[in-house]
mmCIF file of C-alpha atoms in Angstrom:
data_model
loop_
_atom_site.group_PDB
_atom_site.id
_atom_site.type_symbol
_atom_site.label_atom_id
_atom_site.label_comp_id
_atom_site.label_asym_id
_atom_site.label_seq_id
_atom_site.Cartn_x
_atom_site.Cartn_y
_atom_site.Cartn_z
ATOM 1 C CA UNK A 1191 190.237 97.542 -37.864
ATOM 2 C CA UNK A 1192 188.587 94.460 -37.058
ATOM 3 C CA UNK A 1193 184.611 94.587 -37.187
ATOM 4 C CA UNK A 1194 183.068 94.309 -33.753
ATOM 5 C CA UNK A 1195 181.174 90.866 -32.579
ATOM 6 C CA UNK A 1196 177.364 91.467 -32.291
ATOM 7 C CA UNK A 1197 176.414 92.086 -28.687
ATOM 8 C CA UNK A 1198 173.290 90.346 -27.777
ATOM 9 C CA UNK A 1199 171.750 93.245 -25.814
ATOM 10 C CA UNK A 1200 171.792 95.562 -28.831
ATOM 11 C CA UNK A 1201 174.017 98.833 -27.924
ATOM 12 C CA UNK A 1202 177.685 99.701 -28.251
ATOM 13 C CA UNK A 1203 179.786 99.143 -25.399
ATOM 14 C CA UNK A 1204 183.135 100.008 -24.157
ATOM 15 C CA UNK A 1205 184.029 96.320 -24.883
ATOM 16 C CA UNK A 1206 183.022 96.860 -28.917
ATOM 17 C CA UNK A 1207 185.233 100.280 -29.103
ATOM 18 C CA UNK A 1208 188.199 98.643 -27.232
ATOM 19 C CA UNK A 1209 188.062 95.727 -29.748
ATOM 20 C CA UNK A 1210 187.773 97.504 -32.908
ATOM 21 C CA UNK A 1211 190.889 99.801 -31.410
ATOM 22 C CA UNK A 1212 192.830 96.741 -30.343
ATOM 23 C CA UNK A 1213 193.559 97.980 -27.047
ATOM 24 C CA UNK A 1214 191.898 97.078 -23.652
ATOM 25 C CA UNK A 1215 188.382 98.501 -22.188
ATOM 26 C CA UNK A 1216 190.375 100.255 -19.307
ATOM 27 C CA UNK A 1217 192.341 101.771 -22.018
ATOM 28 C CA UNK A 1218 189.377 102.818 -23.656
ATOM 29 C CA UNK A 1219 187.726 104.683 -20.373
ATOM 30 C CA UNK A 1220 190.965 106.495 -19.926
ATOM 31 C CA UNK A 1221 190.771 108.254 -23.154
ATOM 32 C CA UNK A 1222 186.935 108.691 -22.647
ATOM 33 C CA UNK A 1223 187.872 110.448 -18.976
ATOM 34 C CA UNK A 1224 190.760 112.579 -20.398
ATOM 35 C CA UNK A 1225 193.467 110.318 -18.678
ATOM 36 C CA UNK A 1226 196.516 111.381 -19.595
ATOM 37 C CA UNK A 1227 198.924 108.275 -19.416
ATOM 38 C CA UNK A 1228 197.876 107.094 -22.740
ATOM 39 C CA UNK A 1229 200.067 106.867 -26.008
ATOM 40 C CA UNK A 1230 199.166 109.517 -28.578
ATOM 41 C CA UNK A 1231 198.708 106.599 -31.379
ATOM 42 C CA UNK A 1232 196.337 104.666 -28.918
ATOM 43 C CA UNK A 1233 194.120 107.730 -28.124
ATOM 44 C CA UNK A 1234 193.859 108.284 -31.742
ATOM 45 C CA UNK A 1235 192.788 104.562 -32.339
ATOM 46 C CA UNK A 1236 190.461 104.667 -30.200
ATOM 47 C CA UNK A 1237 188.982 108.088 -30.920
ATOM 48 C CA UNK A 1238 188.824 106.666 -34.243
ATOM 49 C CA UNK A 1239 186.630 103.828 -33.034
ATOM 50 C CA UNK A 1240 184.613 105.520 -30.967
ATOM 51 C CA UNK A 1241 183.509 107.754 -34.152
ATOM 52 C CA UNK A 1242 183.058 104.741 -36.345
ATOM 53 C CA UNK A 1243 180.617 103.066 -33.989
ATOM 54 C CA UNK A 1244 178.913 106.443 -32.610
ATOM 55 C CA UNK A 1245 179.813 105.360 -29.160
ATOM 56 C CA UNK A 1246 178.467 107.758 -26.417
ATOM 57 C CA UNK A 1247 179.448 106.727 -23.132
ATOM 58 C CA UNK A 1248 177.019 107.739 -20.567
ATOM 59 C CA UNK A 1249 177.418 109.637 -17.217
ATOM 60 C CA UNK A 1250 177.172 106.173 -15.335
ATOM 61 C CA UNK A 1251 179.799 104.702 -17.596
ATOM 62 C CA UNK A 1252 182.133 107.622 -16.699
ATOM 63 C CA UNK A 1253 181.744 107.635 -12.968
ATOM 64 C CA UNK A 1254 182.479 103.705 -13.357
ATOM 65 C CA UNK A 1255 185.503 104.389 -15.054
ATOM 66 C CA UNK A 1256 186.373 107.060 -13.092
ATOM 67 C CA UNK A 1257 186.775 104.784 -9.828
ATOM 68 C CA UNK A 1258 183.892 105.884 -8.068
ATOM 69 C CA UNK A 1259 182.237 102.232 -8.404
ATOM 70 C CA UNK A 1260 183.893 99.074 -9.516
ATOM 71 C CA UNK A 1261 181.752 96.185 -10.998
ATOM 72 C CA UNK A 1262 182.831 92.998 -10.445
ATOM 73 C CA UNK A 1263 181.399 90.021 -12.486
ATOM 74 C CA UNK A 1264 180.758 86.678 -11.249
ATOM 75 C CA UNK A 1265 180.046 83.919 -13.918
ATOM 76 C CA UNK A 1266 179.347 80.570 -12.501
ATOM 77 C CA UNK A 1267 178.169 77.287 -13.656
ATOM 78 C CA UNK A 1268 178.678 74.732 -10.475
ATOM 79 C CA UNK A 1269 176.578 71.544 -9.936
ATOM 80 C CA UNK A 1270 177.286 71.628 -6.171
ATOM 81 C CA UNK A 1271 174.807 73.792 -4.550
ATOM 82 C CA UNK A 1272 176.775 73.811 -1.302
ATOM 83 C CA UNK A 1273 180.122 74.682 -3.129
ATOM 84 C CA UNK A 1274 178.554 77.688 -4.834
ATOM 85 C CA UNK A 1275 176.776 78.694 -1.731
ATOM 86 C CA UNK A 1276 179.916 79.307 0.161
ATOM 87 C CA UNK A 1277 181.985 80.742 -2.753
ATOM 88 C CA UNK A 1278 178.922 83.550 -2.945
ATOM 89 C CA UNK A 1279 179.635 84.078 0.797
ATOM 90 C CA UNK A 1280 183.529 84.729 0.488
ATOM 91 C CA UNK A 1281 182.652 86.905 -2.886
ATOM 92 C CA UNK A 1282 179.841 89.071 -1.454
ATOM 93 C CA UNK A 1283 181.985 89.525 2.025
ATOM 94 C CA UNK A 1284 185.049 90.543 -0.329
ATOM 95 C CA UNK A 1285 182.922 92.942 -2.018
ATOM 96 C CA UNK A 1286 181.451 94.711 0.640
ATOM 97 C CA UNK A 1287 184.943 95.491 2.450
ATOM 98 C CA UNK A 1288 186.268 96.749 -0.974
ATOM 99 C CA UNK A 1289 183.567 98.956 -1.598
ATOM 100 C CA UNK A 1290 182.661 97.061 -5.140
ATOM 101 C CA UNK A 1291 179.370 95.899 -6.733
ATOM 102 C CA UNK A 1292 179.361 92.142 -7.408
ATOM 103 C CA UNK A 1293 177.124 91.259 -10.741
ATOM 104 C CA UNK A 1294 176.191 87.526 -10.921
ATOM 105 C CA UNK A 1295 175.475 85.703 -13.935
ATOM 106 C CA UNK A 1296 174.613 82.061 -14.733
ATOM 107 C CA UNK A 1297 176.140 80.002 -17.569
ATOM 108 C CA UNK A 1298 174.972 76.709 -17.176
ATOM 109 C CA UNK A 1299 175.581 75.270 -20.729
ATOM 110 C CA UNK A 1300 178.605 73.080 -21.835
ATOM 111 C CA UNK A 1301 178.362 74.044 -25.304
ATOM 112 C CA UNK A 1302 181.475 75.977 -26.352
ATOM 113 C CA UNK A 1303 179.240 78.169 -28.547
ATOM 114 C CA UNK A 1304 176.859 78.743 -25.829
ATOM 115 C CA UNK A 1305 179.326 79.450 -23.374
ATOM 116 C CA UNK A 1306 180.974 82.006 -25.609
ATOM 117 C CA UNK A 1307 177.767 83.598 -26.195
ATOM 118 C CA UNK A 1308 176.941 84.089 -22.728
ATOM 119 C CA UNK A 1309 180.402 85.418 -22.043
ATOM 120 C CA UNK A 1310 179.825 88.062 -24.852
ATOM 121 C CA UNK A 1311 176.612 88.980 -23.467
ATOM 122 C CA UNK A 1312 178.133 89.456 -19.929
ATOM 123 C CA UNK A 1313 181.201 91.187 -21.463
ATOM 124 C CA UNK A 1314 178.640 93.705 -22.720
ATOM 125 C CA UNK A 1315 177.781 95.258 -19.214
ATOM 126 C CA UNK A 1316 179.504 97.386 -17.626
ATOM 127 C CA UNK A 1317 181.848 94.630 -15.757
ATOM 128 C CA UNK A 1318 185.545 95.868 -15.462
ATOM 129 C CA UNK A 1319 186.741 92.208 -14.263
ATOM 130 C CA UNK A 1320 185.450 88.769 -13.753
ATOM 131 C CA UNK A 1321 185.909 85.741 -11.520
ATOM 132 C CA UNK A 1322 185.719 82.656 -12.712
ATOM 133 C CA UNK A 1323 185.021 79.556 -9.976
ATOM 134 C CA UNK A 1324 184.916 76.099 -11.207
ATOM 135 C CA UNK A 1325 184.076 74.872 -13.890
ATOM 136 C CA UNK A 1326 184.178 77.943 -16.029
ATOM 137 C CA UNK A 1327 187.747 78.728 -14.985
ATOM 138 C CA UNK A 1328 188.732 75.475 -17.205
ATOM 139 C CA UNK A 1329 186.245 76.764 -20.079
ATOM 140 C CA UNK A 1330 188.631 77.951 -22.486
ATOM 141 C CA UNK A 1331 185.654 79.922 -25.111
ATOM 142 C CA UNK A 1332 184.700 81.669 -21.781
ATOM 143 C CA UNK A 1333 188.129 82.688 -21.108
ATOM 144 C CA UNK A 1334 188.979 83.739 -25.053
ATOM 145 C CA UNK A 1335 186.028 85.992 -25.041
ATOM 146 C CA UNK A 1336 186.940 87.901 -22.048
ATOM 147 C CA UNK A 1337 190.361 88.217 -23.328
ATOM 148 C CA UNK A 1338 189.019 89.432 -26.448
ATOM 149 C CA UNK A 1339 187.009 92.155 -24.628
ATOM 150 C CA UNK A 1340 189.705 93.288 -22.789
ATOM 151 C CA UNK A 1341 188.425 92.227 -19.412
ATOM 152 C CA UNK A 1342 190.442 90.985 -16.911
ATOM 153 C CA UNK A 1343 189.505 87.735 -15.077
ATOM 154 C CA UNK A 1344 190.551 85.465 -12.378
ATOM 155 C CA UNK A 1345 190.203 82.005 -12.197
ATOM 156 C CA UNK A 1346 189.949 79.600 -9.151
ATOM 157 C CA UNK A 1347 190.750 76.118 -8.521
ATOM 158 C CA UNK A 1348 192.410 75.814 -12.121
ATOM 159 C CA UNK A 1349 195.451 73.561 -12.134
ATOM 160 C CA UNK A 1350 197.270 74.562 -15.044
ATOM 161 C CA UNK A 1351 196.269 78.232 -15.600
ATOM 162 C CA UNK A 1352 197.627 80.219 -18.803
ATOM 163 C CA UNK A 1353 200.656 82.376 -18.755
ATOM 164 C CA UNK A 1354 199.474 86.188 -17.432
ATOM 165 C CA UNK A 1355 196.622 85.297 -15.396
ATOM 166 C CA UNK A 1356 195.524 85.174 -12.166
ATOM 167 C CA UNK A 1357 194.453 81.953 -10.360
ATOM 168 C CA UNK A 1358 193.374 81.058 -6.433
ATOM 169 C CA UNK A 1359 193.754 77.038 -5.677
ATOM 170 C CA UNK A 1360 194.731 74.774 -3.045
ATOM 171 C CA UNK A 1361 197.175 71.657 -3.871
ATOM 172 C CA UNK A 1362 194.740 69.230 -4.810
ATOM 173 C CA UNK A 1363 197.219 66.531 -5.378
ATOM 174 C CA UNK A 1364 198.642 67.071 -1.661
ATOM 175 C CA UNK A 1365 194.977 67.087 -0.143
ATOM 176 C CA UNK A 1366 193.953 63.759 -2.067
ATOM 177 C CA UNK A 1367 197.193 62.147 -0.730
ATOM 178 C CA UNK A 1368 196.549 62.918 2.655
ATOM 179 C CA UNK A 1369 193.128 61.671 2.445
ATOM 180 C CA UNK A 1370 194.464 58.354 0.955
ATOM 181 C CA UNK A 1371 197.365 58.481 3.752
ATOM 182 C CA UNK A 1372 194.437 58.812 6.348
ATOM 183 C CA UNK A 1373 192.855 55.418 4.922
ATOM 184 C CA UNK A 1374 195.845 53.686 4.621
ATOM 185 C CA UNK A 1375 196.711 54.582 8.300
ATOM 186 C CA UNK A 1376 193.401 52.929 9.223
ATOM 187 C CA UNK A 1377 194.342 49.908 7.693
ATOM 188 C CA UNK A 1378 192.062 50.246 4.591
ATOM 189 C CA UNK A 1379 193.839 48.449 1.580
ATOM 190 C CA UNK A 1380 190.818 48.150 -0.876
ATOM 191 C CA UNK A 1381 190.005 51.450 -1.540
ATOM 192 C CA UNK A 1382 187.629 52.940 -4.137
ATOM 193 C CA UNK A 1383 188.039 56.131 -5.497
ATOM 194 C CA UNK A 1384 185.254 58.214 -7.348
ATOM 195 C CA UNK A 1385 186.768 60.778 -10.197
ATOM 196 C CA UNK A 1386 185.560 64.097 -10.607
ATOM 197 C CA UNK A 1387 184.279 65.781 -13.930
ATOM 198 C CA UNK A 1388 187.239 65.213 -16.417
ATOM 199 C CA UNK A 1389 186.820 68.510 -17.682
ATOM 200 C CA UNK A 1390 188.496 70.248 -14.562
ATOM 201 C CA UNK A 1391 192.336 69.747 -13.820
ATOM 202 C CA UNK A 1392 191.612 69.685 -10.252
ATOM 203 C CA UNK A 1393 190.127 65.981 -10.929
ATOM 204 C CA UNK A 1394 193.531 64.721 -12.500
ATOM 205 C CA UNK A 1395 195.224 66.031 -9.583
ATOM 206 C CA UNK A 1396 192.944 64.382 -6.888
ATOM 207 C CA UNK A 1397 193.695 61.088 -8.414
ATOM 208 C CA UNK A 1398 196.886 61.443 -9.141
ATOM 209 C CA UNK A 1399 197.329 62.367 -5.213
ATOM 210 C CA UNK A 1400 195.508 59.332 -4.646
ATOM 211 C CA UNK A 1401 197.753 56.951 -6.662
ATOM 212 C CA UNK A 1402 200.944 58.611 -5.570
ATOM 213 C CA UNK A 1403 199.770 57.799 -1.636
ATOM 214 C CA UNK A 1404 198.941 53.949 -2.688
ATOM 215 C CA UNK A 1405 202.078 54.023 -4.592
ATOM 216 C CA UNK A 1406 204.243 54.805 -1.400
ATOM 217 C CA UNK A 1407 202.421 51.720 0.306
ATOM 218 C CA UNK A 1408 203.364 49.572 -2.401
ATOM 219 C CA UNK A 1409 199.513 49.060 -3.650
ATOM 220 C CA UNK A 1410 199.119 48.494 -7.266
ATOM 221 C CA UNK A 1411 196.880 51.366 -8.832
ATOM 222 C CA UNK A 1412 196.046 49.027 -11.535
ATOM 223 C CA UNK A 1413 194.225 46.911 -8.817
ATOM 224 C CA UNK A 1414 192.315 49.556 -7.331
ATOM 225 C CA UNK A 1415 188.581 50.009 -8.135
ATOM 226 C CA UNK A 1416 187.618 53.594 -9.862
ATOM 227 C CA UNK A 1417 184.611 54.832 -11.073
ATOM 228 C CA UNK A 1418 184.127 58.024 -12.685
ATOM 229 C CA UNK A 1419 181.754 60.832 -11.676
ATOM 230 C CA UNK A 1420 180.933 64.281 -12.421
ATOM 231 C CA UNK A 1421 181.087 66.261 -9.182
ATOM 232 C CA UNK A 1422 177.043 65.862 -8.805
ATOM 233 C CA UNK A 1423 175.440 63.999 -6.290
ATOM 234 C CA UNK A 1424 173.596 61.837 -9.049
ATOM 235 C CA UNK A 1425 176.752 60.652 -10.596
ATOM 236 C CA UNK A 1426 178.151 59.895 -7.171
ATOM 237 C CA UNK A 1427 175.092 57.663 -6.551
ATOM 238 C CA UNK A 1428 176.051 55.624 -9.962
ATOM 239 C CA UNK A 1429 179.920 55.279 -9.236
ATOM 240 C CA UNK A 1430 179.195 54.058 -5.346
ATOM 241 C CA UNK A 1431 176.461 51.356 -6.706
ATOM 242 C CA UNK A 1432 179.190 50.185 -9.339
ATOM 243 C CA UNK A 1433 181.690 50.400 -6.418
ATOM 244 C CA UNK A 1434 179.646 48.288 -3.959
ATOM 245 C CA UNK A 1435 178.512 45.959 -6.653
ATOM 246 C CA UNK A 1436 181.836 44.616 -7.021
ATOM 247 C CA UNK A 1437 182.469 40.686 -6.069
ATOM 248 C CA UNK A 1438 185.147 42.197 -3.765
ATOM 249 C CA UNK A 1439 183.543 45.806 -2.618
ATOM 250 C CA UNK A 1440 186.226 48.475 -1.142
ATOM 251 C CA UNK A 1441 186.300 48.461 2.826
ATOM 252 C CA UNK A 1442 186.513 52.551 1.895
ATOM 253 C CA UNK A 1443 185.165 55.095 -0.802
ATOM 254 C CA UNK A 1444 187.135 58.016 -1.355
ATOM 255 C CA UNK A 1445 185.079 60.398 -3.448
ATOM 256 C CA UNK A 1446 186.509 63.480 -4.993
ATOM 257 C CA UNK A 1447 183.690 66.163 -3.565
ATOM 258 C CA UNK A 1448 181.466 65.886 -0.598
ATOM 259 C CA UNK A 1449 178.480 65.709 -3.064
ATOM 260 C CA UNK A 1450 179.442 62.514 -4.052
ATOM 261 C CA UNK A 1451 181.050 61.171 -0.916
ATOM 262 C CA UNK A 1452 177.246 62.061 0.496
ATOM 263 C CA UNK A 1453 175.730 60.165 -2.336
ATOM 264 C CA UNK A 1454 177.710 57.209 -1.382
ATOM 265 C CA UNK A 1455 176.781 57.143 2.322
ATOM 266 C CA UNK A 1456 173.185 57.232 1.108
ATOM 267 C CA UNK A 1457 173.703 53.952 -1.299
ATOM 268 C CA UNK A 1458 175.509 52.345 1.664
ATOM 269 C CA UNK A 1459 172.398 52.788 4.060
ATOM 270 C CA UNK A 1460 170.267 51.706 1.396
ATOM 271 C CA UNK A 1461 171.996 48.383 1.238
ATOM 272 C CA UNK A 1462 172.162 48.428 4.810
ATOM 273 C CA UNK A 1463 175.456 48.906 5.247
ATOM 274 C CA UNK A 1464 176.889 50.868 8.126
ATOM 275 C CA UNK A 1465 178.999 53.596 7.865
ATOM 276 C CA UNK A 1466 182.003 53.188 9.061
ATOM 277 C CA UNK A 1467 181.909 50.052 10.653
ATOM 278 C CA UNK A 1468 181.088 48.114 7.228
ATOM 279 C CA UNK A 1469 182.480 50.900 4.512
ATOM 280 C CA UNK A 1470 184.304 53.975 5.450
ATOM 281 C CA UNK A 1471 183.128 57.281 2.885
ATOM 282 C CA UNK A 1472 185.564 60.255 2.631
ATOM 283 C CA UNK A 1473 184.899 63.251 0.697
ATOM 284 C CA UNK A 1474 186.726 66.629 -0.270
ATOM 285 C CA UNK A 1475 185.935 70.277 0.138
ATOM 286 C CA UNK A 1476 184.467 70.145 3.680
ATOM 287 C CA UNK A 1477 181.326 72.157 2.208
ATOM 288 C CA UNK A 1478 178.119 72.594 4.566
ATOM 289 C CA UNK A 1479 176.967 69.187 3.326
ATOM 290 C CA UNK A 1480 179.873 67.666 4.821
ATOM 291 C CA UNK A 1481 178.341 67.837 8.535
ATOM 292 C CA UNK A 1482 174.519 67.846 7.353
ATOM 293 C CA UNK A 1483 174.723 63.738 6.418
ATOM 294 C CA UNK A 1484 174.806 61.284 8.764
ATOM 295 C CA UNK A 1485 177.523 60.302 9.544
ATOM 296 C CA UNK A 1486 179.729 63.218 9.463
ATOM 297 C CA UNK A 1487 181.951 63.411 6.553
ATOM 298 C CA UNK A 1488 185.623 62.880 7.025
ATOM 299 C CA UNK A 1489 187.057 65.390 4.183
ATOM 300 C CA UNK A 1490 189.778 67.543 2.840
ATOM 301 C CA UNK A 1491 188.837 71.211 3.855
ATOM 302 C CA UNK A 1492 189.188 73.699 0.582
ATOM 303 C CA UNK A 1493 188.816 77.146 2.047
ATOM 304 C CA UNK A 1494 186.289 77.789 -0.441
ATOM 305 C CA UNK A 1495 184.947 81.242 0.874
ATOM 306 C CA UNK A 1496 188.266 82.245 1.552
ATOM 307 C CA UNK A 1497 189.218 81.240 -2.231
ATOM 308 C CA UNK A 1498 186.784 83.727 -3.559
ATOM 309 C CA UNK A 1499 187.534 86.558 -1.194
ATOM 310 C CA UNK A 1500 191.227 86.043 -2.388
ATOM 311 C CA UNK A 1501 190.200 86.140 -6.045
ATOM 312 C CA UNK A 1502 188.302 89.482 -5.793
ATOM 313 C CA UNK A 1503 191.393 91.196 -4.206
ATOM 314 C CA UNK A 1504 193.725 89.774 -6.898
ATOM 315 C CA UNK A 1505 191.391 90.863 -9.418
ATOM 316 C CA UNK A 1506 190.901 94.242 -8.079
ATOM 317 C CA UNK A 1507 194.589 94.884 -7.937
ATOM 318 C CA UNK A 1508 195.222 94.127 -11.298
ATOM 319 C CA UNK A 1509 192.206 96.266 -12.365
ATOM 320 C CA UNK A 1510 193.658 99.266 -10.429
ATOM 321 C CA UNK A 1511 196.915 98.326 -12.178
ATOM 322 C CA UNK A 1512 195.631 98.871 -15.792
ATOM 323 C CA UNK A 1513 194.084 102.227 -14.430
ATOM 324 C CA UNK A 1514 197.281 103.406 -13.180
ATOM 325 C CA UNK A 1515 199.408 101.924 -16.003
ATOM 326 C CA UNK A 1516 201.566 100.011 -13.548
ATOM 327 C CA UNK A 1517 203.097 96.710 -14.538
ATOM 328 C CA UNK A 1518 200.739 93.836 -13.869
ATOM 329 C CA UNK A 1519 201.421 91.440 -11.054
ATOM 330 C CA UNK A 1520 201.593 87.526 -12.256
ATOM 331 C CA UNK A 1521 200.415 86.051 -9.059
ATOM 332 C CA UNK A 1522 198.788 82.371 -8.423
ATOM 333 C CA UNK A 1523 197.994 82.101 -4.929
ATOM 334 C CA UNK A 1524 198.065 78.643 -3.236
ATOM 335 C CA UNK A 1525 195.965 78.457 0.011
ATOM 336 C CA UNK A 1526 196.233 75.985 2.706
ATOM 337 C CA UNK A 1527 193.965 72.741 2.909
ATOM 338 C CA UNK A 1528 193.398 70.761 6.278
ATOM 339 C CA UNK A 1529 192.356 66.840 6.600
ATOM 340 C CA UNK A 1530 189.327 66.773 8.714
ATOM 341 C CA UNK A 1531 188.619 63.641 10.440
ATOM 342 C CA UNK A 1532 184.850 63.223 11.260
ATOM 343 C CA UNK A 1533 182.703 60.009 11.863
ATOM 344 C CA UNK A 1534 182.546 58.532 8.521
ATOM 345 C CA UNK A 1535 186.072 57.094 8.506
ATOM 346 C CA UNK A 1536 187.314 54.042 10.617
ATOM 347 C CA UNK A 1537 189.511 50.881 10.542
ATOM 348 C CA UNK A 1538 187.917 48.009 8.508
ATOM 349 C CA UNK A 1539 185.997 45.441 10.032
ATOM 350 C CA UNK A 1540 188.375 42.963 11.948
ATOM 351 C CA UNK A 1541 191.311 45.668 12.123
ATOM 352 C CA UNK A 1542 192.166 45.547 15.881
ATOM 353 C CA UNK A 1543 193.777 48.762 15.758
ATOM 354 C CA UNK A 1544 194.957 51.277 13.047
ATOM 355 C CA UNK A 1545 198.542 52.536 12.598
ATOM 356 C CA UNK A 1546 199.394 56.373 12.411
ATOM 357 C CA UNK A 1547 197.180 58.733 13.246
ATOM 358 C CA UNK A 1548 193.395 58.479 13.785
ATOM 359 C CA UNK A 1549 192.811 61.257 15.369
ATOM 360 C CA UNK A 1550 189.821 64.179 15.122
ATOM 361 C CA UNK A 1551 191.733 66.477 13.081
ATOM 362 C CA UNK A 1552 194.726 66.351 10.979
ATOM 363 C CA UNK A 1553 197.171 69.656 10.601
ATOM 364 C CA UNK A 1554 197.085 71.354 7.245
ATOM 365 C CA UNK A 1555 199.838 71.248 4.937
ATOM 366 C CA UNK A 1556 201.336 74.506 4.588
ATOM 367 C CA UNK A 1557 200.847 75.946 1.055
ATOM 368 C CA UNK A 1558 200.003 79.707 1.712
ATOM 369 C CA UNK A 1559 201.980 81.547 -0.479
ATOM 370 C CA UNK A 1560 202.396 83.343 -4.474
ATOM 371 C CA UNK A 1561 204.126 81.148 -6.955
#
């Protein structure tokens, strides 16, 4: 038997028992509560681990394992307060409808060892499953610790989820391509791009969609000004300054999220430039920030609250499947995105009319479905 890892909270948990027995936490719960759908060899291994660790499940844990209440964890670390706010709204709404408890825990560090320690501490509580919004959905140490603890998880906005995992996302490639085509239709050819954090696959997918749309028009992607951002307002300021400092600055800036787009608007205003008359600025996500800046942002709407709701629903389904020993459903849900055209985008100066659709709002691509 393997030795249980040290828990920062000092008590033996069901996850410790599961680790020593080599089974999931759900299996330990079934054994503790006298479930009949457990193999005898598995039951013996669990009972041996319980004896080895002197584990004594309390009445609250028994009630939780019996299904009287389900605690879903949400482990988060997102630099965008607007994104996180919308995500929590969706997760809390779904938890209320499902009658389960949502347990929130921050994991702010980017160091793998500290991420692992924070996840181990979180896993030692009574959570039965964990939702991982970005960027933690991309953090391998976090996923590894949850797997080791036998706790199911669902990732959100992860471009390349591992096998046998749950994931909810939009098509970032198509969303970015649609936004780029919108700028091209307005007549822009010098379009600056601000990348998202390189530790997230959505960043790469948004750049890839941007580049693909440019190539459709015959624009050499290598000639396009690109600056690195990190999904934070501050990084958007730095990137926008660099773009507008160029000898031939772009007539439009496409930032990979609304925080960086709002920063670019601020930089333009500080330089005495008018948005969108002198430079168009567009974003991605359609968070509340998109409509609190002036002018309001043209952006790609990502249904953040709905993604959180769907993530919790998928996770609960997996937990219930584990309880009843049913076969897991391997699901990735891809939700619709929508191009939202507001006041921050317009034809470049000197362009009499724009080609294509310059209307207030473009319909979404139909992406809803399970893959």
